[in-house]
Short mmCIF file of C-alpha atoms in Angstrom, two decimals:
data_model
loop_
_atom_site.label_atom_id
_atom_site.label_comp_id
_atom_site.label_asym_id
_atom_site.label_seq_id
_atom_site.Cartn_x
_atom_site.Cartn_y
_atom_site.Cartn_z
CA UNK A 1 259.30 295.01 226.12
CA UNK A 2 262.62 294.09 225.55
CA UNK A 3 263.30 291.02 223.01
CA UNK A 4 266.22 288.79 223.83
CA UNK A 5 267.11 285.16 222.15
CA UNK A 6 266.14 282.23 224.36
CA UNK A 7 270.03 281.17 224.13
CA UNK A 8 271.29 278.36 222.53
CA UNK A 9 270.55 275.50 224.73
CA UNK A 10 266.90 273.91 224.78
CA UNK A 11 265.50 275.00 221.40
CA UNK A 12 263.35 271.83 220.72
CA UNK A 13 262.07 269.24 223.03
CA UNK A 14 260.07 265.56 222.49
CA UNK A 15 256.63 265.89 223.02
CA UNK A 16 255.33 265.57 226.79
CA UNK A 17 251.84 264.03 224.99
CA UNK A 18 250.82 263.09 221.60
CA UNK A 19 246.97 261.85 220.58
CA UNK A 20 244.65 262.71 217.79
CA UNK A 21 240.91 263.95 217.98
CA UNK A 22 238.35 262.64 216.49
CA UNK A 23 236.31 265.17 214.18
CA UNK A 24 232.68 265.25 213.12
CA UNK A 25 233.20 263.87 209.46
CA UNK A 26 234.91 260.90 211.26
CA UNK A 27 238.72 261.86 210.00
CA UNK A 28 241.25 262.27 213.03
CA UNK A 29 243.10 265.68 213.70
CA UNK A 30 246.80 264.41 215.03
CA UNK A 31 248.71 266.38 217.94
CA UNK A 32 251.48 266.96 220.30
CA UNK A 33 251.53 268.60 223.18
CA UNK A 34 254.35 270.41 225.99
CA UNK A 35 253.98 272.08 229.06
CA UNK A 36 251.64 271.83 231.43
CA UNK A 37 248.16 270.10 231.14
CA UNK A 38 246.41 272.88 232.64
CA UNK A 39 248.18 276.14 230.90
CA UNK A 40 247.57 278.32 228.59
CA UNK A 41 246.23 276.37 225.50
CA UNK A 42 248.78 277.55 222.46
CA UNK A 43 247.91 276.06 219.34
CA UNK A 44 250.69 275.29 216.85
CA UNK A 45 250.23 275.22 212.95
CA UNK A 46 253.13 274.55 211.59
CA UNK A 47 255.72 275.31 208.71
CA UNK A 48 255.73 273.70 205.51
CA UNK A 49 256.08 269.77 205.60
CA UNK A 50 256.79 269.11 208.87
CA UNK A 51 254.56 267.60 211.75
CA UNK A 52 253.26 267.90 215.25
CA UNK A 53 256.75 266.76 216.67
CA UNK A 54 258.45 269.60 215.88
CA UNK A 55 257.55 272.46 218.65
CA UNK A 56 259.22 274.93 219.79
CA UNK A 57 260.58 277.01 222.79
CA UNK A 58 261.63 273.66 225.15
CA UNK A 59 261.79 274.91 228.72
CA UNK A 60 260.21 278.08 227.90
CA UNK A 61 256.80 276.50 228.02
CA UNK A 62 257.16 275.42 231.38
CA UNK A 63 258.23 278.77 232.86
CA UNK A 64 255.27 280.31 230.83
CA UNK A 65 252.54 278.19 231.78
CA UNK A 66 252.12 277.57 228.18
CA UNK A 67 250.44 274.02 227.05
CA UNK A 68 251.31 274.13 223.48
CA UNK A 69 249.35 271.69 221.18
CA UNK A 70 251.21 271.35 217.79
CA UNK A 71 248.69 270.21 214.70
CA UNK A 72 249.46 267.83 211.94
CA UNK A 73 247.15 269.22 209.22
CA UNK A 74 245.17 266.92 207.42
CA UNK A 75 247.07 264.28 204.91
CA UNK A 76 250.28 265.15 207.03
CA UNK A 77 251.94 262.97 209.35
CA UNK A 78 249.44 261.16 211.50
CA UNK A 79 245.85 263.06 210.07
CA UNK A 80 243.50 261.76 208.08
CA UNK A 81 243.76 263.32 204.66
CA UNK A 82 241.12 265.56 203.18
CA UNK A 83 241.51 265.78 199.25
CA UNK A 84 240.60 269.18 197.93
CA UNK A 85 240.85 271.06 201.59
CA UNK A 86 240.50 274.75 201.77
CA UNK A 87 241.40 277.37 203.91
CA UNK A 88 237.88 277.55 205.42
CA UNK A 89 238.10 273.79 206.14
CA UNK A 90 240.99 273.78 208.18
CA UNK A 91 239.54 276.74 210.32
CA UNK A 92 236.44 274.31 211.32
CA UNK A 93 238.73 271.29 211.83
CA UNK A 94 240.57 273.41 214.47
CA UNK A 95 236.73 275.15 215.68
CA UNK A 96 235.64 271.33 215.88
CA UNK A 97 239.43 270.09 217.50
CA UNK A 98 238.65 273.26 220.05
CA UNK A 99 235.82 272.30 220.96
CA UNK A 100 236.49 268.47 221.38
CA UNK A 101 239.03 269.22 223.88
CA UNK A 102 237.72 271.83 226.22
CA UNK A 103 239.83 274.50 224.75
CA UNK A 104 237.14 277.66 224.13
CA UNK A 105 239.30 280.16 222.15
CA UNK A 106 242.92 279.18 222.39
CA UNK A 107 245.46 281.32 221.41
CA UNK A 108 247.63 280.30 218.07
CA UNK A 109 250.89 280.16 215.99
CA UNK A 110 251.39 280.05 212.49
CA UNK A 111 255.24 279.43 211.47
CA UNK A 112 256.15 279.86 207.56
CA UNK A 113 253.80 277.91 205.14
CA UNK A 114 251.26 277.22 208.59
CA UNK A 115 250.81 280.92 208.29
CA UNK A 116 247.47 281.56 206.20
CA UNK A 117 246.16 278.42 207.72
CA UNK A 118 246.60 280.11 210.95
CA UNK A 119 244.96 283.26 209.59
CA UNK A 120 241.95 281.31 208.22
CA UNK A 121 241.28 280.78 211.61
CA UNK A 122 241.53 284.35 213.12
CA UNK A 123 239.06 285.54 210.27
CA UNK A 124 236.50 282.82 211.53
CA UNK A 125 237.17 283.76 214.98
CA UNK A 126 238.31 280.18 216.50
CA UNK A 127 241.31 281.83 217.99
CA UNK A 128 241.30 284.70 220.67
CA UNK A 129 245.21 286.06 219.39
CA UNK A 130 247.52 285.02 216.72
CA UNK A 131 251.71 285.26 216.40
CA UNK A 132 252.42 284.65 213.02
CA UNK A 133 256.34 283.96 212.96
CA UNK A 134 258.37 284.11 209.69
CA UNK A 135 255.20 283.82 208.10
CA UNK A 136 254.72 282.97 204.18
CA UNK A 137 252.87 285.71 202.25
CA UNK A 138 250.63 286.01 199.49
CA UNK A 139 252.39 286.00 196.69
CA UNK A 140 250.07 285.83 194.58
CA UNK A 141 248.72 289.78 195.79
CA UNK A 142 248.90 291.72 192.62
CA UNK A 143 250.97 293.99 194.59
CA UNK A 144 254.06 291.54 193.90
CA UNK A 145 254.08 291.90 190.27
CA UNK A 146 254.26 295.78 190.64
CA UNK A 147 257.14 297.91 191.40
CA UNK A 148 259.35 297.33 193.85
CA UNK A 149 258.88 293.90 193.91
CA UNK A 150 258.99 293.42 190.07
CA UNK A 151 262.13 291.86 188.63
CA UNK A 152 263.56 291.32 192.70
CA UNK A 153 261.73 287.96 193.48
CA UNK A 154 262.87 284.62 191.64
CA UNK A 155 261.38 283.99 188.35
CA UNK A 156 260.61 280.27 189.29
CA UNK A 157 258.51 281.65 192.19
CA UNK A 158 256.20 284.05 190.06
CA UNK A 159 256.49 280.75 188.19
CA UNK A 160 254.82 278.31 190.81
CA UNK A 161 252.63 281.22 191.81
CA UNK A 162 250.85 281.60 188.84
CA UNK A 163 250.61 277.88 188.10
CA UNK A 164 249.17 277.46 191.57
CA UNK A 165 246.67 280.29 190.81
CA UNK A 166 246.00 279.30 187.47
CA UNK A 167 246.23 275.32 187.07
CA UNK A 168 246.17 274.29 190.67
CA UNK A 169 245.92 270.61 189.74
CA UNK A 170 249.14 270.91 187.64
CA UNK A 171 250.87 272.58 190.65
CA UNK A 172 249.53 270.15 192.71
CA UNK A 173 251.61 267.41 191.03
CA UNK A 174 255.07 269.58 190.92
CA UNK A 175 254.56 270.19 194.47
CA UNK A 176 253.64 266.65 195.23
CA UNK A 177 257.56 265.79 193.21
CA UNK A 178 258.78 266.88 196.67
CA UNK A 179 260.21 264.48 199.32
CA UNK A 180 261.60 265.16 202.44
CA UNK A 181 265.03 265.46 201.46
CA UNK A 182 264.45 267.91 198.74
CA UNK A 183 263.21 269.95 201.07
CA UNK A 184 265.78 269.83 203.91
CA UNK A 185 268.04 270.72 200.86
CA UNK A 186 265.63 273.63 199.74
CA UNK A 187 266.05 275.00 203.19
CA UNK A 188 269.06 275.08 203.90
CA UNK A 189 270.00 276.43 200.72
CA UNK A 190 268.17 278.96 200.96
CA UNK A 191 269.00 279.97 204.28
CA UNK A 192 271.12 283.14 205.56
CA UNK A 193 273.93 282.39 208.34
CA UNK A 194 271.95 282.86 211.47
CA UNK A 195 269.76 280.17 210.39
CA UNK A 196 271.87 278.18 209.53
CA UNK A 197 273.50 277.91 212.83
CA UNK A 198 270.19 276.79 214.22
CA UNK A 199 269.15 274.47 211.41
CA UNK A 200 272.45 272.08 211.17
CA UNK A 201 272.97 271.88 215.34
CA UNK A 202 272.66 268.47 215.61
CA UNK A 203 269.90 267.84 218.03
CA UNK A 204 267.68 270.58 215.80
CA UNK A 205 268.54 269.09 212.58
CA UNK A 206 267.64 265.04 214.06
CA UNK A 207 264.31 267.23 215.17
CA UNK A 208 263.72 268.78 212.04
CA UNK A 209 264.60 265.65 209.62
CA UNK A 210 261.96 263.83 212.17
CA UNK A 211 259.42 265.72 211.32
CA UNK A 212 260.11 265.77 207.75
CA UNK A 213 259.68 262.68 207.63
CA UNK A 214 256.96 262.04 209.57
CA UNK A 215 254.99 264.64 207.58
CA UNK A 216 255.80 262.92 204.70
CA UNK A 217 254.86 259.54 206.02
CA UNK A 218 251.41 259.27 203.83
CA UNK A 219 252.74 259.97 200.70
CA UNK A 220 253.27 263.75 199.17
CA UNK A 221 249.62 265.09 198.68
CA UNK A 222 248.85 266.95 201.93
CA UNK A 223 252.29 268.74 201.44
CA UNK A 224 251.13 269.43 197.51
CA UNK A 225 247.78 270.63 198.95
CA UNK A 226 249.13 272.61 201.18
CA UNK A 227 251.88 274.23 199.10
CA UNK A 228 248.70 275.23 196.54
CA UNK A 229 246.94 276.71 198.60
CA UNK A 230 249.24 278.96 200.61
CA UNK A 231 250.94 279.87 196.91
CA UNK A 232 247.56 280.82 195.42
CA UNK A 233 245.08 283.22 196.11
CA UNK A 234 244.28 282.56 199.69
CA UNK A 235 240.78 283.69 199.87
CA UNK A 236 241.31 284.86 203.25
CA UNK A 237 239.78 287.72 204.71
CA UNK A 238 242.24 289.61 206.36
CA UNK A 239 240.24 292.73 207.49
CA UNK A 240 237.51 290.34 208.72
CA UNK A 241 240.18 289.49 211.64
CA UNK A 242 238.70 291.20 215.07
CA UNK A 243 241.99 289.33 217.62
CA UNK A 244 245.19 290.80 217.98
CA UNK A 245 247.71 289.58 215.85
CA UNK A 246 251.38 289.73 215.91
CA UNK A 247 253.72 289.29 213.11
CA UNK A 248 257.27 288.82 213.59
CA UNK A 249 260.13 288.15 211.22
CA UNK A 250 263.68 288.70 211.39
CA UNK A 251 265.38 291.36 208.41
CA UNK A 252 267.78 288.70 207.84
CA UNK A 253 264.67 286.93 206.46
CA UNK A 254 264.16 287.79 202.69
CA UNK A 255 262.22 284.03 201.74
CA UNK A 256 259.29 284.42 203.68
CA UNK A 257 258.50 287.90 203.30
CA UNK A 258 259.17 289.99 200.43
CA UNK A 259 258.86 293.31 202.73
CA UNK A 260 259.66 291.53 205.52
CA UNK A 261 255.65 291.19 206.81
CA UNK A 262 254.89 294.96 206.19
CA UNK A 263 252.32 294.85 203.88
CA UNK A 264 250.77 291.68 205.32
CA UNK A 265 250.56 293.71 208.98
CA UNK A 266 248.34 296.20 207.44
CA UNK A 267 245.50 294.18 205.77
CA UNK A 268 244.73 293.08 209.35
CA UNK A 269 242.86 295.35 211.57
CA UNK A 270 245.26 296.37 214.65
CA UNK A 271 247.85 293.97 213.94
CA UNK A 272 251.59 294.91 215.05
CA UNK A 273 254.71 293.96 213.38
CA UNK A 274 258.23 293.06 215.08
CA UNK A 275 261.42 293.22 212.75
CA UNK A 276 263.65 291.63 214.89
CA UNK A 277 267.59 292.50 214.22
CA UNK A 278 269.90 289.57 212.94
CA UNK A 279 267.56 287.35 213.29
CA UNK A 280 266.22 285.15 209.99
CA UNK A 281 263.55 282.52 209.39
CA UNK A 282 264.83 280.28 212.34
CA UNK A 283 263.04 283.35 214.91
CA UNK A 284 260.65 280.86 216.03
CA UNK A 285 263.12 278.93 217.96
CA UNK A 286 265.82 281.56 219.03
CA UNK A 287 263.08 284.01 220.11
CA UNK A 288 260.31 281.71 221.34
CA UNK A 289 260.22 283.15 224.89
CA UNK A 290 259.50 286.53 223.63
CA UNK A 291 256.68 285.37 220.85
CA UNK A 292 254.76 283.61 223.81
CA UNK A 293 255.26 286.41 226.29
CA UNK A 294 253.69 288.84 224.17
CA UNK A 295 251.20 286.15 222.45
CA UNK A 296 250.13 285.09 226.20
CA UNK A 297 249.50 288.92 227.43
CA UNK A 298 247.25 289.91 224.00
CA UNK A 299 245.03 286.64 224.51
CA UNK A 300 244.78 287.62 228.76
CA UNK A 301 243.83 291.10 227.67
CA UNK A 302 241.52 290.91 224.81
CA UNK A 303 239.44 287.75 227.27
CA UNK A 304 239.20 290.74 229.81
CA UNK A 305 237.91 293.32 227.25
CA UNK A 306 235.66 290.95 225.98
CA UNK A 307 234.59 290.19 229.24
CA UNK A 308 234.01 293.69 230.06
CA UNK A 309 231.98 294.34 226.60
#
């Protein structure tokens, strides 16, 4: 398959529908949705404090027949919080939101930070394929305080890392010291060119800020609880994963990835890894067509296996 950027026009869109589910425990599961009603169902999980209004691939879902449904997760723009939420948890919110809405097996995304929460939920089987885009990894593996990793990664991160492993309530408050313009800052700070290009156009960056806000909008704590959780141990189980998965990032990406996704690919059974050339972080939006084109033909083909079995 051939992988081409979408182009610069049409990178992010409003929402076509927004709602929120209720879920057996009583708390509501916000959402957003684009494309068409009856596509594919593409759920979203996305990057680290920002909300259900900030999709992806505008136009792109349309041609696909995607319907992408973007999550807030809990205590993040318009969810009900859940103090003390694990990875496991948020897998049977989205098993319970599935199910709510008619929605079997849906495919997913995880973007950044939404990554292992994504994950979660291809190790308890509520998704039939996974793309995980730019995706966070574990720090905390033991393999990134080894050689080659060791002395190469920011001392502050090993830092937050092994606060969030160790005293997660402690971390838990630094993370929760965040607001949404610290962490517009933090990104673009930390950004190479490429992204950077995509971040500050001004119709992405109103977007972005939006969402940023909006995730932001009940106080710190379900960023804070997110941010421990996908910085600690993730008590995940990777080889328990029986969907396809993708994994793309772009080798202009260095924050997300520390090996750009490589060791990540092979804890999960069968997964496939895309290192996409001068591309960065931002791959979710310039290469959106070709995420969903390949996400879209694993889901069709492992539902036809199955069916088969």
């Amino acid at each position: 398959m051939t992988v081409v950027p979408d182009g610069s026009a049409g990178l992010v869109a409003p929402a076509a529908r927004t709602g929120s589910t209720p879920l057996p425990d009583g708390r509501e599961l916000a959402w957003a949705e684009w494309g068409p009603e009856n596509g594919i169902p593409v759920l979203f999980s996305p990057g680290a404090a920002t909300s259900r209004s900030l999709g992806f691939g505008a136009g792109v879902v349309d041609e696909l027949g995607v319907r992408l449904i973007a999550l807030d997760r809990p205590g993040l723009g318009a969810s009900t919080p859940a103090p003390g939420r694990t990875f496991d948890d948020f897998a049977a919110d989205v098993a319970a939101f599935a199910q709510a809405r008619g929605l079997d097996r849906p495919a997913m995304v995880g973007n950044s930070q939404g990554a292992p929460f994504a994950l979660a939920c291809a190790a308890h089987g509520v998704v039939g394929a996974l793309a995980v885009v730019s995706g966070a990894d574990e720090i905390a593996d033991p393999r990134f305080a080894e050689p080659p990793f060791t002395g190469v990664l920011p001392a502050d991160l090993y830092r937050l890392t092994a606060l969030a492993t160790r005293q997660p309530e402690a971390a838990h408050a630094e993370f929760a010291r965040f607001t949404p313009q610290a962490m517009w800052d933090m990104v673009l700070s930390g950004s190479p060119p490429c992204d950077r290009a995509v971040y500050e156009r001004a119709d992405f960056a109103a977007a972005y800020r939006r969402a940023l806000d909006e995730a932001f909008a009940q106080g710190p704590d379900g960023y804070a609880r997110d941010t421990v959780l996908a910085m600690g141990r993730w008590d995940i189980d990777l080889a328990a994963i029986g969907v396809p998965v993708d994994f793309w990032y772009g080798d202009q990406d260095f924050g997300h990835s520390p090996d750009q996704g490589e060791g990540l690919t092979a804890r999960v059974p069968g997964a496939v890894r895309h290192l996409l050339p001068g591309v960065g972080g931002a791959l979710l939006w310039t290469h959106a067509s070709s995420v969903l084109h390949v996400l879209t033909g694993r889901c069709s083909h492992y539902a036809g296996e199955q069916a088969g079995s």
